[in-house]
Amino acid sequence: MTGKFISIEGVEGAGKSTQLAFIQRYLSEQGKQLVVTREPGGTELGEQIRTLLLTPTTTGMASDTELLLMFAARAEHVEQVIKPALERDDWVLSDRFVDATFAYQGGGRGIDLQRISTLSDWTLKGLQTDVTFLFDLPVEIGQQRVLSRNEGIDRFEQEKVDFFQRIRELYLQRAQQEPNRIKVIDASKSIVEIELQLTVLLDKLLTN
Ligand code: TMP
């Protein structure tokens, strides 16, 4: 398989969408066949699960239900989209993947990380990203950005600062544990600086 699997992560308001568009453009310019997708979602069934998970009117969902729905959507996504794309030697760019579950359900909701690892081993069977770009920034700044979008907030965005603080810490902890795979990008920097850093990292991946 010559295609690479990239994911992007970060707390709300970290600017993922802007950077996703840049990565997509850059890789297309390099002639890479690229599948752009997202989690939760990326398949018909997965998008239905996404609606259940994100709609603010879904109230009182148990943390375990949330965790299992994330993995149900992911199992479908891996089988229907990610694996077939990599088998065709395409590149895959996913807006979030399994690191989000460790951060949100593990860090945010407090679910035992070992249980998440078990589900991850079961559903992914060794599949992991080649590189994950973690767009990191102080939680308060991210929240201000979300509110200033004026777009209405989803079920996760309704949570309080300390929930996102725990998520940020868990993401950074994972990045420390896996520095070769998870690249931390300071999302408070200018777009030009971020794009420059991304270009260097993507070039490395392209020549690997
Ligand atoms: P986003 O498309 O804005 O990133 O929204 C997806 C939301 O779902 C975001 O708040 C993070 C959350 N999420 C989890 O809690 N666990 C997961 O495993 C994934 C993929 C996303």
PDB file of C-alpha atoms and ligand atoms in Angstrom:
ATOM      1  CA  MET A   1       0.000   0.000   0.000  1.00  0.00           C
ATOM      2  CA  THR A   2       1.502   3.322  -1.025  1.00  0.00           C
ATOM      3  CA  GLY A   3      -1.288   5.653   0.115  1.00  0.00           C
ATOM      4  CA  LYS A   4      -0.976   7.352   3.481  1.00  0.00           C
ATOM      5  CA  PHE A   5      -3.592   7.793   6.166  1.00  0.00           C
ATOM      6  CA  ILE A   6      -3.749  11.251   7.760  1.00  0.00           C
ATOM      7  CA  SER A   7      -6.104  12.540  10.425  1.00  0.00           C
ATOM      8  CA  ILE A   8      -6.559  15.953  11.948  1.00  0.00           C
ATOM      9  CA  GLU A   9      -7.592  16.558  15.535  1.00  0.00           C
ATOM     10  CA  GLY A  10      -8.090  19.307  18.051  1.00  0.00           C
ATOM     11  CA  VAL A  11     -10.535  20.875  20.458  1.00  0.00           C
ATOM     12  CA  GLU A  12     -13.473  22.872  19.115  1.00  0.00           C
ATOM     13  CA  GLY A  13     -12.479  26.053  17.328  1.00  0.00           C
ATOM     14  CA  ALA A  14      -8.917  24.957  16.537  1.00  0.00           C
ATOM     15  CA  GLY A  15      -9.371  25.785  12.845  1.00  0.00           C
ATOM     16  CA  LYS A  16      -9.470  22.209  11.527  1.00  0.00           C
ATOM     17  CA  SER A  17     -11.670  23.032   8.538  1.00  0.00           C
ATOM     18  CA  THR A  18      -9.316  25.697   7.183  1.00  0.00           C
ATOM     19  CA  GLN A  19      -6.310  23.416   7.565  1.00  0.00           C
ATOM     20  CA  LEU A  20      -8.142  20.447   6.093  1.00  0.00           C
ATOM     21  CA  ALA A  21      -8.771  22.494   2.944  1.00  0.00           C
ATOM     22  CA  PHE A  22      -5.082  23.440   2.792  1.00  0.00           C
ATOM     23  CA  ILE A  23      -3.870  19.835   3.185  1.00  0.00           C
ATOM     24  CA  GLN A  24      -6.360  18.699   0.554  1.00  0.00           C
ATOM     25  CA  ARG A  25      -5.148  21.343  -1.899  1.00  0.00           C
ATOM     26  CA  TYR A  26      -1.486  20.633  -1.217  1.00  0.00           C
ATOM     27  CA  LEU A  27      -1.746  16.879  -1.701  1.00  0.00           C
ATOM     28  CA  SER A  28      -3.868  17.246  -4.829  1.00  0.00           C
ATOM     29  CA  GLU A  29      -1.198  19.552  -6.267  1.00  0.00           C
ATOM     30  CA  GLN A  30       1.316  16.779  -5.621  1.00  0.00           C
ATOM     31  CA  GLY A  31      -0.839  14.497  -7.752  1.00  0.00           C
ATOM     32  CA  LYS A  32      -2.165  12.372  -4.908  1.00  0.00           C
ATOM     33  CA  GLN A  33      -5.544  10.694  -5.229  1.00  0.00           C
ATOM     34  CA  LEU A  34      -7.155  11.708  -1.981  1.00  0.00           C
ATOM     35  CA  VAL A  35     -10.273  10.597  -0.106  1.00  0.00           C
ATOM     36  CA  VAL A  36     -11.448  13.263   2.322  1.00  0.00           C
ATOM     37  CA  THR A  37     -13.726  12.035   5.050  1.00  0.00           C
ATOM     38  CA  ARG A  38     -14.747  12.629   8.659  1.00  0.00           C
ATOM     39  CA  GLU A  39     -15.681  11.075  11.983  1.00  0.00           C
ATOM     40  CA  PRO A  40     -18.122  10.442  13.333  1.00  0.00           C
ATOM     41  CA  GLY A  41     -19.526   9.889   9.855  1.00  0.00           C
ATOM     42  CA  GLY A  42     -18.012   9.231   6.456  1.00  0.00           C
ATOM     43  CA  THR A  43     -20.620   6.620   5.456  1.00  0.00           C
ATOM     44  CA  GLU A  44     -24.384   6.729   5.139  1.00  0.00           C
ATOM     45  CA  LEU A  45     -24.876   4.818   8.367  1.00  0.00           C
ATOM     46  CA  GLY A  46     -22.063   6.731  10.069  1.00  0.00           C
ATOM     47  CA  GLU A  47     -23.668  10.061   9.197  1.00  0.00           C
ATOM     48  CA  GLN A  48     -26.915   8.895  10.790  1.00  0.00           C
ATOM     49  CA  ILE A  49     -24.984   7.956  13.922  1.00  0.00           C
ATOM     50  CA  ARG A  50     -23.302  11.379  13.763  1.00  0.00           C
ATOM     51  CA  THR A  51     -26.687  13.063  13.830  1.00  0.00           C
ATOM     52  CA  LEU A  52     -27.649  11.063  16.934  1.00  0.00           C
ATOM     53  CA  LEU A  53     -24.375  11.978  18.612  1.00  0.00           C
ATOM     54  CA  LEU A  54     -24.228  15.663  17.785  1.00  0.00           C
ATOM     55  CA  THR A  55     -27.797  16.840  17.903  1.00  0.00           C
ATOM     56  CA  PRO A  56     -28.251  19.009  21.002  1.00  0.00           C
ATOM     57  CA  THR A  57     -31.731  17.599  21.550  1.00  0.00           C
ATOM     58  CA  THR A  58     -30.248  14.154  22.346  1.00  0.00           C
ATOM     59  CA  THR A  59     -30.127  14.580  26.096  1.00  0.00           C
ATOM     60  CA  GLY A  60     -28.877  12.316  28.851  1.00  0.00           C
ATOM     61  CA  MET A  61     -26.926   9.903  26.647  1.00  0.00           C
ATOM     62  CA  ALA A  62     -24.852   7.526  28.797  1.00  0.00           C
ATOM     63  CA  SER A  63     -21.100   7.837  28.252  1.00  0.00           C
ATOM     64  CA  ASP A  64     -20.835   4.161  27.314  1.00  0.00           C
ATOM     65  CA  THR A  65     -23.540   4.612  24.661  1.00  0.00           C
ATOM     66  CA  GLU A  66     -21.628   7.563  23.262  1.00  0.00           C
ATOM     67  CA  LEU A  67     -18.422   5.523  23.207  1.00  0.00           C
ATOM     68  CA  LEU A  68     -20.021   2.550  21.487  1.00  0.00           C
ATOM     69  CA  LEU A  69     -21.753   4.729  18.901  1.00  0.00           C
ATOM     70  CA  MET A  70     -18.411   6.330  18.053  1.00  0.00           C
ATOM     71  CA  PHE A  71     -16.932   2.886  17.474  1.00  0.00           C
ATOM     72  CA  ALA A  72     -19.985   1.645  15.573  1.00  0.00           C
ATOM     73  CA  ALA A  73     -19.625   4.560  13.161  1.00  0.00           C
ATOM     74  CA  ARG A  74     -15.870   3.949  12.985  1.00  0.00           C
ATOM     75  CA  ALA A  75     -16.192   0.217  12.243  1.00  0.00           C
ATOM     76  CA  GLU A  76     -18.389   1.085   9.271  1.00  0.00           C
ATOM     77  CA  HIS A  77     -16.063   3.877   8.175  1.00  0.00           C
ATOM     78  CA  VAL A  78     -12.979   1.651   8.306  1.00  0.00           C
ATOM     79  CA  GLU A  79     -14.600  -1.200   6.379  1.00  0.00           C
ATOM     80  CA  GLN A  80     -16.475   0.854   3.776  1.00  0.00           C
ATOM     81  CA  VAL A  81     -14.179   3.802   3.167  1.00  0.00           C
ATOM     82  CA  ILE A  82     -10.711   3.830   4.726  1.00  0.00           C
ATOM     83  CA  LYS A  83      -9.468   0.295   4.049  1.00  0.00           C
ATOM     84  CA  PRO A  84     -10.772   0.175   0.450  1.00  0.00           C
ATOM     85  CA  ALA A  85      -9.159   3.547  -0.269  1.00  0.00           C
ATOM     86  CA  LEU A  86      -5.783   2.479   1.119  1.00  0.00           C
ATOM     87  CA  GLU A  87      -6.030  -0.811  -0.779  1.00  0.00           C
ATOM     88  CA  ARG A  88      -6.488   1.226  -3.983  1.00  0.00           C
ATOM     89  CA  ASP A  89      -3.303   3.137  -3.001  1.00  0.00           C
ATOM     90  CA  ASP A  90      -5.298   6.325  -2.468  1.00  0.00           C
ATOM     91  CA  TRP A  91      -4.471   8.708   0.352  1.00  0.00           C
ATOM     92  CA  VAL A  92      -7.014   9.248   3.115  1.00  0.00           C
ATOM     93  CA  LEU A  93      -7.525  12.490   5.027  1.00  0.00           C
ATOM     94  CA  SER A  94      -9.955  12.161   7.915  1.00  0.00           C
ATOM     95  CA  ASP A  95     -11.316  14.989  10.007  1.00  0.00           C
ATOM     96  CA  ARG A  96     -10.834  13.148  13.331  1.00  0.00           C
ATOM     97  CA  PHE A  97     -10.187   9.448  13.995  1.00  0.00           C
ATOM     98  CA  VAL A  98      -9.567   7.226  17.011  1.00  0.00           C
ATOM     99  CA  ASP A  99      -7.408   9.747  18.945  1.00  0.00           C
ATOM    100  CA  ALA A 100     -10.620  11.781  19.322  1.00  0.00           C
ATOM    101  CA  THR A 101     -12.219   8.916  21.246  1.00  0.00           C
ATOM    102  CA  PHE A 102      -9.320   8.710  23.682  1.00  0.00           C
ATOM    103  CA  ALA A 103      -9.461  12.494  24.123  1.00  0.00           C
ATOM    104  CA  TYR A 104     -13.247  13.058  24.280  1.00  0.00           C
ATOM    105  CA  GLN A 105     -14.628   9.847  25.769  1.00  0.00           C
ATOM    106  CA  GLY A 106     -11.457   9.040  27.747  1.00  0.00           C
ATOM    107  CA  GLY A 107     -10.296  12.510  28.800  1.00  0.00           C
ATOM    108  CA  GLY A 108     -13.599  14.355  28.563  1.00  0.00           C
ATOM    109  CA  ARG A 109     -16.059  11.754  29.860  1.00  0.00           C
ATOM    110  CA  GLY A 110     -13.580   9.899  32.072  1.00  0.00           C
ATOM    111  CA  ILE A 111     -14.003   6.428  30.535  1.00  0.00           C
ATOM    112  CA  ASP A 112     -11.149   4.044  31.350  1.00  0.00           C
ATOM    113  CA  LEU A 113      -8.535   4.337  28.569  1.00  0.00           C
ATOM    114  CA  GLN A 114      -7.902   0.595  28.687  1.00  0.00           C
ATOM    115  CA  ARG A 115     -11.506  -0.067  27.663  1.00  0.00           C
ATOM    116  CA  ILE A 116     -11.123   2.320  24.753  1.00  0.00           C
ATOM    117  CA  SER A 117      -7.903   0.532  23.744  1.00  0.00           C
ATOM    118  CA  THR A 118      -9.723  -2.784  23.776  1.00  0.00           C
ATOM    119  CA  LEU A 119     -12.464  -1.461  21.482  1.00  0.00           C
ATOM    120  CA  SER A 120      -9.852   0.154  19.289  1.00  0.00           C
ATOM    121  CA  ASP A 121      -7.882  -3.105  18.886  1.00  0.00           C
ATOM    122  CA  TRP A 122     -11.102  -4.939  18.110  1.00  0.00           C
ATOM    123  CA  THR A 123     -12.453  -2.574  15.455  1.00  0.00           C
ATOM    124  CA  LEU A 124      -9.249  -1.273  13.859  1.00  0.00           C
ATOM    125  CA  LYS A 125      -7.251  -4.537  13.805  1.00  0.00           C
ATOM    126  CA  GLY A 126      -3.963  -2.691  13.718  1.00  0.00           C
ATOM    127  CA  LEU A 127      -5.018   0.140  11.412  1.00  0.00           C
ATOM    128  CA  GLN A 128      -3.612   3.469  12.553  1.00  0.00           C
ATOM    129  CA  THR A 129      -2.898   6.831  10.967  1.00  0.00           C
ATOM    130  CA  ASP A 130       0.526   7.441   9.427  1.00  0.00           C
ATOM    131  CA  VAL A 131       0.369  10.943  10.778  1.00  0.00           C
ATOM    132  CA  THR A 132      -2.100  12.886  12.898  1.00  0.00           C
ATOM    133  CA  PHE A 133      -1.970  16.666  13.015  1.00  0.00           C
ATOM    134  CA  LEU A 134      -3.102  17.889  16.405  1.00  0.00           C
ATOM    135  CA  PHE A 135      -4.178  21.528  16.225  1.00  0.00           C
ATOM    136  CA  ASP A 136      -3.649  22.711  19.748  1.00  0.00           C
ATOM    137  CA  LEU A 137      -4.782  25.920  21.360  1.00  0.00           C
ATOM    138  CA  PRO A 138      -6.052  27.181  24.718  1.00  0.00           C
ATOM    139  CA  VAL A 139      -9.592  25.983  25.263  1.00  0.00           C
ATOM    140  CA  GLU A 140     -10.975  29.458  25.995  1.00  0.00           C
ATOM    141  CA  ILE A 141      -9.774  30.778  22.627  1.00  0.00           C
ATOM    142  CA  GLY A 142     -11.320  27.814  20.838  1.00  0.00           C
ATOM    143  CA  GLN A 143     -14.633  28.374  22.592  1.00  0.00           C
ATOM    144  CA  GLN A 144     -14.646  32.069  21.684  1.00  0.00           C
ATOM    145  CA  ARG A 145     -14.073  31.115  18.055  1.00  0.00           C
ATOM    146  CA  VAL A 146     -16.973  28.649  18.129  1.00  0.00           C
ATOM    147  CA  LEU A 147     -19.319  31.239  19.633  1.00  0.00           C
ATOM    148  CA  SER A 148     -18.249  33.946  17.177  1.00  0.00           C
ATOM    149  CA  ARG A 149     -19.173  31.657  14.257  1.00  0.00           C
ATOM    150  CA  ASN A 150     -22.791  32.180  15.209  1.00  0.00           C
ATOM    151  CA  GLU A 151     -23.697  28.788  13.770  1.00  0.00           C
ATOM    152  CA  GLY A 152     -25.513  27.144  16.637  1.00  0.00           C
ATOM    153  CA  ILE A 153     -23.678  24.690  18.846  1.00  0.00           C
ATOM    154  CA  ASP A 154     -23.779  20.884  18.864  1.00  0.00           C
ATOM    155  CA  ARG A 155     -24.138  18.495  21.816  1.00  0.00           C
ATOM    156  CA  PHE A 156     -20.398  18.490  22.564  1.00  0.00           C
ATOM    157  CA  GLU A 157     -19.976  22.228  22.186  1.00  0.00           C
ATOM    158  CA  GLN A 158     -22.524  22.684  24.974  1.00  0.00           C
ATOM    159  CA  GLU A 159     -20.014  21.269  27.469  1.00  0.00           C
ATOM    160  CA  LYS A 160     -18.094  23.455  29.923  1.00  0.00           C
ATOM    161  CA  VAL A 161     -14.471  24.623  29.805  1.00  0.00           C
ATOM    162  CA  ASP A 162     -13.117  21.911  32.136  1.00  0.00           C
ATOM    163  CA  PHE A 163     -14.459  19.167  29.815  1.00  0.00           C
ATOM    164  CA  PHE A 164     -12.421  20.623  26.941  1.00  0.00           C
ATOM    165  CA  GLN A 165      -9.454  21.187  29.219  1.00  0.00           C
ATOM    166  CA  ARG A 166      -9.335  17.450  29.978  1.00  0.00           C
ATOM    167  CA  ILE A 167      -9.657  16.694  26.256  1.00  0.00           C
ATOM    168  CA  ARG A 168      -6.787  19.004  25.397  1.00  0.00           C
ATOM    169  CA  GLU A 169      -4.602  17.408  28.080  1.00  0.00           C
ATOM    170  CA  LEU A 170      -5.369  13.895  26.861  1.00  0.00           C
ATOM    171  CA  TYR A 171      -4.551  14.847  23.272  1.00  0.00           C
ATOM    172  CA  LEU A 172      -1.230  16.355  24.378  1.00  0.00           C
ATOM    173  CA  GLN A 173      -0.473  13.316  26.527  1.00  0.00           C
ATOM    174  CA  ARG A 174      -1.012  11.038  23.513  1.00  0.00           C
ATOM    175  CA  ALA A 175       1.181  13.270  21.382  1.00  0.00           C
ATOM    176  CA  GLN A 176       3.930  12.926  23.971  1.00  0.00           C
ATOM    177  CA  GLN A 177       3.561   9.155  23.956  1.00  0.00           C
ATOM    178  CA  GLU A 178       3.595   8.925  20.159  1.00  0.00           C
ATOM    179  CA  PRO A 179       5.690  11.846  18.888  1.00  0.00           C
ATOM    180  CA  ASN A 180       6.445  10.202  15.549  1.00  0.00           C
ATOM    181  CA  ARG A 181       2.783   9.821  14.651  1.00  0.00           C
ATOM    182  CA  ILE A 182       1.082  12.756  16.373  1.00  0.00           C
ATOM    183  CA  LYS A 183       2.419  16.164  15.369  1.00  0.00           C
ATOM    184  CA  VAL A 184       1.344  19.069  17.557  1.00  0.00           C
ATOM    185  CA  ILE A 185       0.655  22.283  15.689  1.00  0.00           C
ATOM    186  CA  ASP A 186       0.188  25.533  17.573  1.00  0.00           C
ATOM    187  CA  ALA A 187      -3.202  26.630  16.265  1.00  0.00           C
ATOM    188  CA  SER A 188      -2.861  30.098  17.791  1.00  0.00           C
ATOM    189  CA  LYS A 189      -0.186  30.946  15.197  1.00  0.00           C
ATOM    190  CA  SER A 190      -0.982  32.734  11.939  1.00  0.00           C
ATOM    191  CA  ILE A 191      -2.414  30.766   9.021  1.00  0.00           C
ATOM    192  CA  VAL A 192       0.807  31.349   7.052  1.00  0.00           C
ATOM    193  CA  GLU A 193       2.961  29.923   9.853  1.00  0.00           C
ATOM    194  CA  ILE A 194       0.682  26.923  10.260  1.00  0.00           C
ATOM    195  CA  GLU A 195       0.710  26.217   6.525  1.00  0.00           C
ATOM    196  CA  LEU A 196       4.493  26.384   6.503  1.00  0.00           C
ATOM    197  CA  GLN A 197       4.735  23.838   9.305  1.00  0.00           C
ATOM    198  CA  LEU A 198       2.208  21.599   7.564  1.00  0.00           C
ATOM    199  CA  THR A 199       4.134  21.799   4.296  1.00  0.00           C
ATOM    200  CA  VAL A 200       7.324  20.591   5.978  1.00  0.00           C
ATOM    201  CA  LEU A 201       5.500  17.695   7.628  1.00  0.00           C
ATOM    202  CA  LEU A 202       3.617  16.746   4.472  1.00  0.00           C
ATOM    203  CA  ASP A 203       6.794  16.839   2.389  1.00  0.00           C
ATOM    204  CA  LYS A 204       8.350  14.348   4.804  1.00  0.00           C
ATOM    205  CA  LEU A 205       5.359  12.075   4.397  1.00  0.00           C
ATOM    206  CA  LEU A 206       5.465  12.409   0.616  1.00  0.00           C
ATOM    207  CA  THR A 207       9.105  11.332   0.415  1.00  0.00           C
ATOM    208  CA  ASN A 208       8.749   8.499   2.907  1.00  0.00           C
TER     209      ASN A 208
HETATM  210  P1  TMP B   1     -16.513  18.119  14.507  1.00  0.00           P
HETATM  211  O1  TMP B   1     -16.916  17.623  13.181  1.00  0.00           O
HETATM  212  O2  TMP B   1     -16.804  19.544  14.715  1.00  0.00           O
HETATM  213  O3  TMP B   1     -15.132  17.767  14.852  1.00  0.00           O
HETATM  214  O4  TMP B   1     -17.527  17.415  15.531  1.00  0.00           O
HETATM  215  C1  TMP B   1     -17.403  16.132  15.935  1.00  0.00           C
HETATM  216  C2  TMP B   1     -17.615  16.088  17.441  1.00  0.00           C
HETATM  217  O5  TMP B   1     -17.605  14.728  17.863  1.00  0.00           O
HETATM  218  C3  TMP B   1     -16.540  16.817  18.211  1.00  0.00           C
HETATM  219  O6  TMP B   1     -17.116  17.519  19.279  1.00  0.00           O
HETATM  220  C4  TMP B   1     -15.702  15.708  18.759  1.00  0.00           C
HETATM  221  C5  TMP B   1     -16.674  14.566  18.923  1.00  0.00           C
HETATM  222  N1  TMP B   1     -16.043  13.241  18.810  1.00  0.00           N
HETATM  223  C6  TMP B   1     -15.950  12.453  19.934  1.00  0.00           C
HETATM  224  O7  TMP B   1     -16.401  12.854  21.013  1.00  0.00           O
HETATM  225  N2  TMP B   1     -15.354  11.233  19.829  1.00  0.00           N
HETATM  226  C7  TMP B   1     -14.877  10.744  18.656  1.00  0.00           C
HETATM  227  O8  TMP B   1     -14.358   9.623  18.598  1.00  0.00           O
HETATM  228  C8  TMP B   1     -14.996  11.576  17.471  1.00  0.00           C
HETATM  229  C9  TMP B   1     -14.502  11.067  16.174  1.00  0.00           C
HETATM  230  C10 TMP B   1     -15.590  12.805  17.621  1.00  0.00           C
END
